[in-house]
Amino acid sequence: MRWTRNVIIAFVLLFIGLFFTSAQMYLHAGSTPAMNLSANVAVSEGAGVVPETAIIPQKEGRDSFVAMMKKELARRVDTIVVPEPVVAETDQEKNDQEDLNNDATNREIIWCDATVLEAQLAANWPKEVSVVEREGARVVVEQKPAIQTASGTVAQPPVTLLQFPVRPVLRTEPSCLTSGYIGVTKDGRLIHNNDVILYKGYAATTLVGYAFDGNPIYGPAENTELDTCGGQTTATGYQYNLRSNENFILGCFMSEPQQPILAG
């Protein structure tokens, strides 16, 4: 930036030099015997020195003329605007800002050492599944199709896949996740922990489904403080809520999780 400033100042000094020359020619044209005046006006940062000799027609006007020229030089130098250098944002600063925007609560997923194979769970999960309440428990059942026999149609009893209390007991220490699948929707479909985008449009009071520990999962609650697992205690009990700015639903289970019982 220094060479840019020096170039600008050099142009200013050239203009002032021309001004001195014109003034010298004008005053010398009809003057009385003149005197030599040395005007050594140094410009900051070694930019240069104005011409040393200026011819003034009358001694009594010398001081006012020099004062005028110094004032004009100072005004022109002070009005030079040198743009501030643009400092590029570093990659680290960009990453820090992105982390701040994308992970406002700084939650992390607590994984178990031994995890269930997600592909196996998804492959064996039945298509006809429903969630019902009976005898104080919430039960996830598979609806078996009826069997056609010689004597007629015979209904098959439902098969229990999961069962947990309607109001699960909270643990003092959270439980880790054993799989990317963390629960079932209210109509029995598996919920993957990364399925946030599927439920971003839900209200904070809209039921998405139930976690494998029995606690309900509701839509995004943006302005509510959630715990490490992603839940909160309300007037109706403990519940999980999504965060639309996070890429996972649960960080852990706050109650004892149950493993689905699937046919091999």
mmCIF file of C-alpha atoms in Angstrom:
data_model
loop_
_atom_site.group_PDB
_atom_site.id
_atom_site.type_symbol
_atom_site.label_atom_id
_atom_site.label_comp_id
_atom_site.label_asym_id
_atom_site.label_seq_id
_atom_site.Cartn_x
_atom_site.Cartn_y
_atom_site.Cartn_z
ATOM 1 C CA MET A 1 0.000 0.000 0.000
ATOM 2 C CA ARG A 2 2.992 2.353 0.562
ATOM 3 C CA TRP A 3 3.892 2.630 -3.141
ATOM 4 C CA THR A 4 0.277 3.522 -3.971
ATOM 5 C CA ARG A 5 0.322 6.339 -1.436
ATOM 6 C CA ASN A 6 3.680 7.610 -2.745
ATOM 7 C CA VAL A 7 2.402 7.708 -6.319
ATOM 8 C CA ILE A 8 -0.639 9.723 -5.252
ATOM 9 C CA ILE A 9 1.511 12.175 -3.262
ATOM 10 C CA ALA A 10 3.927 12.535 -6.204
ATOM 11 C CA PHE A 11 1.015 13.676 -8.398
ATOM 12 C CA VAL A 12 -0.007 16.189 -5.735
ATOM 13 C CA LEU A 13 3.548 17.570 -5.548
ATOM 14 C CA LEU A 14 3.712 17.827 -9.342
ATOM 15 C CA PHE A 15 0.495 19.865 -9.291
ATOM 16 C CA ILE A 16 1.908 22.148 -6.583
ATOM 17 C CA GLY A 17 5.154 22.548 -8.543
ATOM 18 C CA LEU A 18 3.163 23.715 -11.564
ATOM 19 C CA PHE A 19 1.257 26.058 -9.276
ATOM 20 C CA PHE A 20 4.551 27.553 -8.015
ATOM 21 C CA THR A 21 5.849 27.986 -11.554
ATOM 22 C CA SER A 22 2.690 29.739 -12.705
ATOM 23 C CA ALA A 23 2.740 31.993 -9.678
ATOM 24 C CA GLN A 24 6.407 32.785 -10.284
ATOM 25 C CA MET A 25 5.815 33.731 -13.917
ATOM 26 C CA TYR A 26 2.778 35.831 -13.033
ATOM 27 C CA LEU A 27 4.519 37.725 -10.223
ATOM 28 C CA HIS A 28 7.769 38.184 -12.072
ATOM 29 C CA ALA A 29 6.071 39.706 -15.128
ATOM 30 C CA GLY A 30 5.366 43.137 -13.546
ATOM 31 C CA SER A 31 7.306 43.120 -10.335
ATOM 32 C CA THR A 32 9.870 45.208 -8.592
ATOM 33 C CA PRO A 33 13.221 43.636 -7.718
ATOM 34 C CA ALA A 34 12.446 40.251 -6.222
ATOM 35 C CA MET A 35 13.894 38.174 -3.482
ATOM 36 C CA ASN A 36 14.663 34.460 -3.417
ATOM 37 C CA LEU A 37 12.675 32.476 -0.902
ATOM 38 C CA SER A 38 13.595 28.902 0.054
ATOM 39 C CA ALA A 39 10.471 26.995 0.998
ATOM 40 C CA ASN A 40 11.532 23.587 2.246
ATOM 41 C CA VAL A 41 8.238 21.781 2.863
ATOM 42 C CA ALA A 42 8.952 18.117 3.526
ATOM 43 C CA VAL A 43 6.246 15.558 2.852
ATOM 44 C CA SER A 44 5.837 12.610 5.250
ATOM 45 C CA GLU A 45 7.243 9.134 4.514
ATOM 46 C CA GLY A 46 9.929 10.418 2.094
ATOM 47 C CA ALA A 47 7.495 11.271 -0.663
ATOM 48 C CA GLY A 48 9.579 14.276 -1.858
ATOM 49 C CA VAL A 49 10.256 17.993 -1.350
ATOM 50 C CA VAL A 50 8.561 20.918 -3.104
ATOM 51 C CA PRO A 51 10.737 23.150 -5.306
ATOM 52 C CA GLU A 52 13.062 25.160 -3.053
ATOM 53 C CA THR A 53 13.010 28.555 -4.815
ATOM 54 C CA ALA A 54 9.923 30.695 -5.306
ATOM 55 C CA ILE A 55 10.233 34.358 -6.393
ATOM 56 C CA ILE A 56 8.137 36.771 -4.321
ATOM 57 C CA PRO A 57 7.779 40.393 -5.609
ATOM 58 C CA GLN A 58 7.575 42.094 -2.229
ATOM 59 C CA LYS A 59 9.237 41.192 1.036
ATOM 60 C CA GLU A 60 6.252 42.184 3.141
ATOM 61 C CA GLY A 61 4.039 39.607 1.295
ATOM 62 C CA ARG A 62 6.468 36.749 1.760
ATOM 63 C CA ASP A 63 5.157 35.400 5.067
ATOM 64 C CA SER A 64 1.526 35.360 4.013
ATOM 65 C CA PHE A 65 2.416 33.719 0.659
ATOM 66 C CA VAL A 66 4.440 30.956 2.339
ATOM 67 C CA ALA A 67 1.706 30.364 4.918
ATOM 68 C CA MET A 68 -0.865 30.084 2.137
ATOM 69 C CA MET A 69 1.228 27.554 0.207
ATOM 70 C CA LYS A 70 1.902 25.424 3.317
ATOM 71 C CA LYS A 71 -1.797 25.404 4.146
ATOM 72 C CA GLU A 72 -2.700 24.368 0.592
ATOM 73 C CA LEU A 73 -0.079 21.583 0.597
ATOM 74 C CA ALA A 74 -1.299 20.255 3.962
ATOM 75 C CA ARG A 75 -4.910 20.312 2.778
ATOM 76 C CA ARG A 76 -4.163 18.348 -0.396
ATOM 77 C CA VAL A 77 -2.032 15.728 1.369
ATOM 78 C CA ASP A 78 -4.624 15.262 4.151
ATOM 79 C CA THR A 79 -7.456 14.730 1.676
ATOM 80 C CA ILE A 80 -5.706 11.784 -0.004
ATOM 81 C CA VAL A 81 -7.808 8.718 0.736
ATOM 82 C CA VAL A 82 -5.910 5.445 0.776
ATOM 83 C CA PRO A 83 -8.278 2.438 0.895
ATOM 84 C CA GLU A 84 -7.850 0.044 3.787
ATOM 85 C CA PRO A 85 -6.524 -3.369 2.783
ATOM 86 C CA VAL A 86 -9.184 -6.093 2.646
ATOM 87 C CA VAL A 87 -8.231 -8.888 5.007
ATOM 88 C CA ALA A 88 -9.393 -12.248 3.689
ATOM 89 C CA GLU A 89 -11.272 -14.468 6.131
ATOM 90 C CA THR A 90 -9.183 -17.489 7.018
ATOM 91 C CA ASP A 91 -10.439 -21.039 6.512
ATOM 92 C CA GLN A 92 -10.347 -21.590 10.274
ATOM 93 C CA GLU A 93 -12.571 -18.570 10.885
ATOM 94 C CA LYS A 94 -15.035 -19.826 8.257
ATOM 95 C CA ASN A 95 -15.099 -23.297 9.810
ATOM 96 C CA ASP A 96 -15.606 -21.875 13.308
ATOM 97 C CA GLN A 97 -18.560 -19.796 12.105
ATOM 98 C CA GLU A 98 -20.108 -22.747 10.281
ATOM 99 C CA ASP A 99 -19.744 -24.906 13.393
ATOM 100 C CA LEU A 100 -21.423 -22.190 15.449
ATOM 101 C CA ASN A 101 -24.349 -21.918 12.998
ATOM 102 C CA ASN A 102 -24.844 -25.622 12.410
ATOM 103 C CA ASP A 103 -24.399 -26.892 15.967
ATOM 104 C CA ALA A 104 -25.941 -24.274 18.225
ATOM 105 C CA THR A 105 -26.254 -26.633 21.226
ATOM 106 C CA ASN A 106 -22.935 -28.470 20.694
ATOM 107 C CA ARG A 107 -24.639 -31.846 21.331
ATOM 108 C CA GLU A 108 -22.931 -35.098 20.455
ATOM 109 C CA ILE A 109 -24.210 -38.642 19.920
ATOM 110 C CA ILE A 110 -23.298 -41.145 22.639
ATOM 111 C CA TRP A 111 -22.702 -44.465 20.886
ATOM 112 C CA CYS A 112 -22.453 -47.922 22.454
ATOM 113 C CA ASP A 113 -19.363 -50.011 21.797
ATOM 114 C CA ALA A 114 -21.393 -52.881 20.313
ATOM 115 C CA THR A 115 -24.024 -51.641 17.885
ATOM 116 C CA VAL A 116 -26.880 -53.400 16.109
ATOM 117 C CA LEU A 117 -26.477 -53.813 12.371
ATOM 118 C CA GLU A 118 -28.745 -51.193 10.810
ATOM 119 C CA ALA A 119 -29.099 -53.052 7.515
ATOM 120 C CA GLN A 120 -30.302 -56.179 9.319
ATOM 121 C CA LEU A 121 -32.854 -54.236 11.366
ATOM 122 C CA ALA A 122 -34.212 -52.430 8.305
ATOM 123 C CA ALA A 123 -34.380 -55.612 6.226
ATOM 124 C CA ASN A 124 -36.298 -57.578 8.880
ATOM 125 C CA TRP A 125 -38.676 -54.841 9.998
ATOM 126 C CA PRO A 126 -42.249 -55.867 9.098
ATOM 127 C CA LYS A 127 -44.442 -53.739 6.829
ATOM 128 C CA GLU A 128 -47.686 -54.114 8.785
ATOM 129 C CA VAL A 129 -46.838 -52.547 12.143
ATOM 130 C CA SER A 130 -48.945 -50.519 14.577
ATOM 131 C CA VAL A 131 -48.489 -48.914 17.990
ATOM 132 C CA VAL A 132 -51.157 -49.634 20.607
ATOM 133 C CA GLU A 133 -51.654 -49.110 24.344
ATOM 134 C CA ARG A 134 -52.800 -51.936 26.534
ATOM 135 C CA GLU A 135 -52.629 -52.624 30.271
ATOM 136 C CA GLY A 136 -50.479 -49.552 31.000
ATOM 137 C CA ALA A 137 -47.918 -50.337 28.348
ATOM 138 C CA ARG A 138 -47.174 -49.059 24.866
ATOM 139 C CA VAL A 139 -46.747 -51.968 22.489
ATOM 140 C CA VAL A 140 -45.415 -52.102 18.942
ATOM 141 C CA VAL A 141 -46.977 -55.053 17.171
ATOM 142 C CA GLU A 142 -46.840 -56.722 13.787
ATOM 143 C CA GLN A 143 -50.188 -57.428 12.192
ATOM 144 C CA LYS A 144 -49.992 -60.906 10.677
ATOM 145 C CA PRO A 145 -52.190 -61.531 7.635
ATOM 146 C CA ALA A 146 -55.095 -63.913 7.982
ATOM 147 C CA ILE A 147 -54.645 -67.506 6.849
ATOM 148 C CA GLN A 148 -56.941 -69.117 4.348
ATOM 149 C CA THR A 149 -57.856 -72.663 5.322
ATOM 150 C CA ALA A 150 -60.310 -75.231 4.032
ATOM 151 C CA SER A 151 -62.769 -74.223 6.705
ATOM 152 C CA GLY A 152 -62.383 -70.501 6.056
ATOM 153 C CA THR A 153 -60.289 -67.471 6.988
ATOM 154 C CA VAL A 154 -58.386 -67.709 10.246
ATOM 155 C CA ALA A 155 -57.036 -64.501 11.857
ATOM 156 C CA GLN A 156 -53.591 -64.617 13.356
ATOM 157 C CA PRO A 157 -52.753 -62.887 16.634
ATOM 158 C CA PRO A 158 -50.424 -59.874 16.418
ATOM 159 C CA VAL A 159 -46.750 -60.387 17.178
ATOM 160 C CA THR A 160 -45.176 -58.083 19.779
ATOM 161 C CA LEU A 161 -42.011 -56.372 18.566
ATOM 162 C CA LEU A 162 -41.507 -53.842 21.355
ATOM 163 C CA GLN A 163 -43.091 -53.090 24.697
ATOM 164 C CA PHE A 164 -42.345 -50.266 27.136
ATOM 165 C CA PRO A 165 -44.218 -48.277 29.818
ATOM 166 C CA VAL A 166 -46.492 -45.413 28.826
ATOM 167 C CA ARG A 167 -44.454 -43.251 31.233
ATOM 168 C CA PRO A 168 -40.881 -44.610 31.147
ATOM 169 C CA VAL A 169 -38.680 -44.106 34.214
ATOM 170 C CA LEU A 170 -35.841 -41.630 33.621
ATOM 171 C CA ARG A 171 -32.318 -42.830 34.353
ATOM 172 C CA THR A 172 -29.773 -40.884 36.380
ATOM 173 C CA GLU A 173 -27.275 -41.502 33.569
ATOM 174 C CA PRO A 174 -28.309 -41.570 29.886
ATOM 175 C CA SER A 175 -28.043 -44.720 27.778
ATOM 176 C CA CYS A 176 -26.015 -44.936 24.572
ATOM 177 C CA LEU A 177 -27.434 -45.549 21.107
ATOM 178 C CA THR A 178 -26.995 -49.037 19.679
ATOM 179 C CA SER A 179 -28.098 -48.229 16.137
ATOM 180 C CA GLY A 180 -28.858 -45.416 13.746
ATOM 181 C CA TYR A 181 -32.519 -46.388 14.142
ATOM 182 C CA ILE A 182 -33.793 -44.848 17.373
ATOM 183 C CA GLY A 183 -37.575 -45.434 17.358
ATOM 184 C CA VAL A 184 -40.786 -45.890 15.429
ATOM 185 C CA THR A 185 -43.325 -43.443 14.045
ATOM 186 C CA LYS A 186 -46.865 -43.455 15.437
ATOM 187 C CA ASP A 187 -47.877 -45.655 12.486
ATOM 188 C CA GLY A 188 -45.031 -48.126 13.054
ATOM 189 C CA ARG A 189 -42.289 -47.095 10.582
ATOM 190 C CA LEU A 190 -38.665 -47.040 11.728
ATOM 191 C CA ILE A 191 -37.169 -43.635 12.594
ATOM 192 C CA HIS A 192 -33.514 -43.145 11.693
ATOM 193 C CA ASN A 193 -31.508 -40.724 13.781
ATOM 194 C CA ASN A 194 -30.572 -38.726 10.669
ATOM 195 C CA ASP A 195 -34.186 -38.296 9.478
ATOM 196 C CA VAL A 196 -34.461 -34.714 10.755
ATOM 197 C CA ILE A 197 -35.335 -33.369 7.306
ATOM 198 C CA LEU A 198 -38.463 -35.558 7.170
ATOM 199 C CA TYR A 199 -39.947 -33.879 10.238
ATOM 200 C CA LYS A 200 -38.629 -30.301 10.002
ATOM 201 C CA GLY A 201 -42.083 -29.043 9.053
ATOM 202 C CA TYR A 202 -43.726 -30.504 12.164
ATOM 203 C CA ALA A 203 -44.817 -28.265 15.039
ATOM 204 C CA ALA A 204 -43.190 -28.616 18.442
ATOM 205 C CA THR A 205 -46.443 -30.161 19.709
ATOM 206 C CA THR A 206 -46.857 -32.647 16.833
ATOM 207 C CA LEU A 207 -46.096 -36.262 17.708
ATOM 208 C CA VAL A 208 -43.555 -37.900 15.388
ATOM 209 C CA GLY A 209 -43.396 -41.258 17.164
ATOM 210 C CA TYR A 210 -41.705 -43.039 20.039
ATOM 211 C CA ALA A 211 -38.069 -43.696 20.842
ATOM 212 C CA PHE A 212 -36.970 -47.230 21.665
ATOM 213 C CA ASP A 213 -36.970 -46.234 25.353
ATOM 214 C CA GLY A 214 -40.691 -45.399 25.171
ATOM 215 C CA ASN A 215 -40.426 -41.607 25.398
ATOM 216 C CA PRO A 216 -42.352 -39.684 22.721
ATOM 217 C CA ILE A 217 -40.608 -37.694 19.995
ATOM 218 C CA TYR A 218 -42.105 -34.372 18.894
ATOM 219 C CA GLY A 219 -41.347 -31.842 16.152
ATOM 220 C CA PRO A 220 -38.653 -29.126 16.282
ATOM 221 C CA ALA A 221 -38.515 -26.894 19.376
ATOM 222 C CA GLU A 222 -36.168 -24.103 18.308
ATOM 223 C CA ASN A 223 -36.327 -21.777 21.327
ATOM 224 C CA THR A 224 -36.469 -24.409 24.058
ATOM 225 C CA GLU A 225 -33.477 -25.624 26.038
ATOM 226 C CA LEU A 226 -33.003 -29.352 25.566
ATOM 227 C CA ASP A 227 -30.796 -31.750 27.515
ATOM 228 C CA THR A 228 -27.887 -33.810 26.196
ATOM 229 C CA CYS A 229 -30.198 -36.464 24.743
ATOM 230 C CA GLY A 230 -32.417 -33.861 23.070
ATOM 231 C CA GLY A 231 -35.349 -33.917 25.496
ATOM 232 C CA GLN A 232 -37.169 -31.864 28.094
ATOM 233 C CA THR A 233 -39.654 -32.380 30.911
ATOM 234 C CA THR A 234 -43.093 -30.857 30.287
ATOM 235 C CA ALA A 235 -46.399 -30.829 32.149
ATOM 236 C CA THR A 236 -47.302 -34.155 30.534
ATOM 237 C CA GLY A 237 -43.942 -35.834 31.195
ATOM 238 C CA TYR A 238 -40.583 -36.261 29.499
ATOM 239 C CA GLN A 239 -40.346 -35.941 25.720
ATOM 240 C CA TYR A 240 -37.795 -35.568 22.939
ATOM 241 C CA ASN A 241 -37.882 -32.681 20.462
ATOM 242 C CA LEU A 242 -36.088 -32.248 17.157
ATOM 243 C CA ARG A 243 -33.841 -29.326 16.254
ATOM 244 C CA SER A 244 -34.104 -28.254 12.623
ATOM 245 C CA ASN A 245 -30.515 -26.890 12.655
ATOM 246 C CA GLU A 246 -29.042 -30.254 13.716
ATOM 247 C CA ASN A 247 -28.503 -33.317 11.560
ATOM 248 C CA PHE A 248 -29.571 -35.900 14.159
ATOM 249 C CA ILE A 249 -32.552 -36.408 16.466
ATOM 250 C CA LEU A 250 -31.248 -38.045 19.650
ATOM 251 C CA GLY A 251 -27.896 -37.856 21.360
ATOM 252 C CA CYS A 252 -28.785 -40.687 23.768
ATOM 253 C CA PHE A 253 -31.706 -42.346 25.590
ATOM 254 C CA MET A 254 -32.920 -40.927 28.905
ATOM 255 C CA SER A 255 -34.773 -44.153 29.780
ATOM 256 C CA GLU A 256 -33.855 -47.821 29.390
ATOM 257 C CA PRO A 257 -34.023 -48.657 25.647
ATOM 258 C CA GLN A 258 -35.636 -51.893 24.407
ATOM 259 C CA GLN A 259 -34.350 -53.940 21.499
ATOM 260 C CA PRO A 260 -36.942 -55.015 18.898
ATOM 261 C CA ILE A 261 -37.741 -58.736 18.823
ATOM 262 C CA LEU A 262 -37.548 -59.726 15.168
ATOM 263 C CA ALA A 263 -37.812 -63.045 13.418
ATOM 264 C CA GLY A 264 -34.516 -64.259 12.090
#
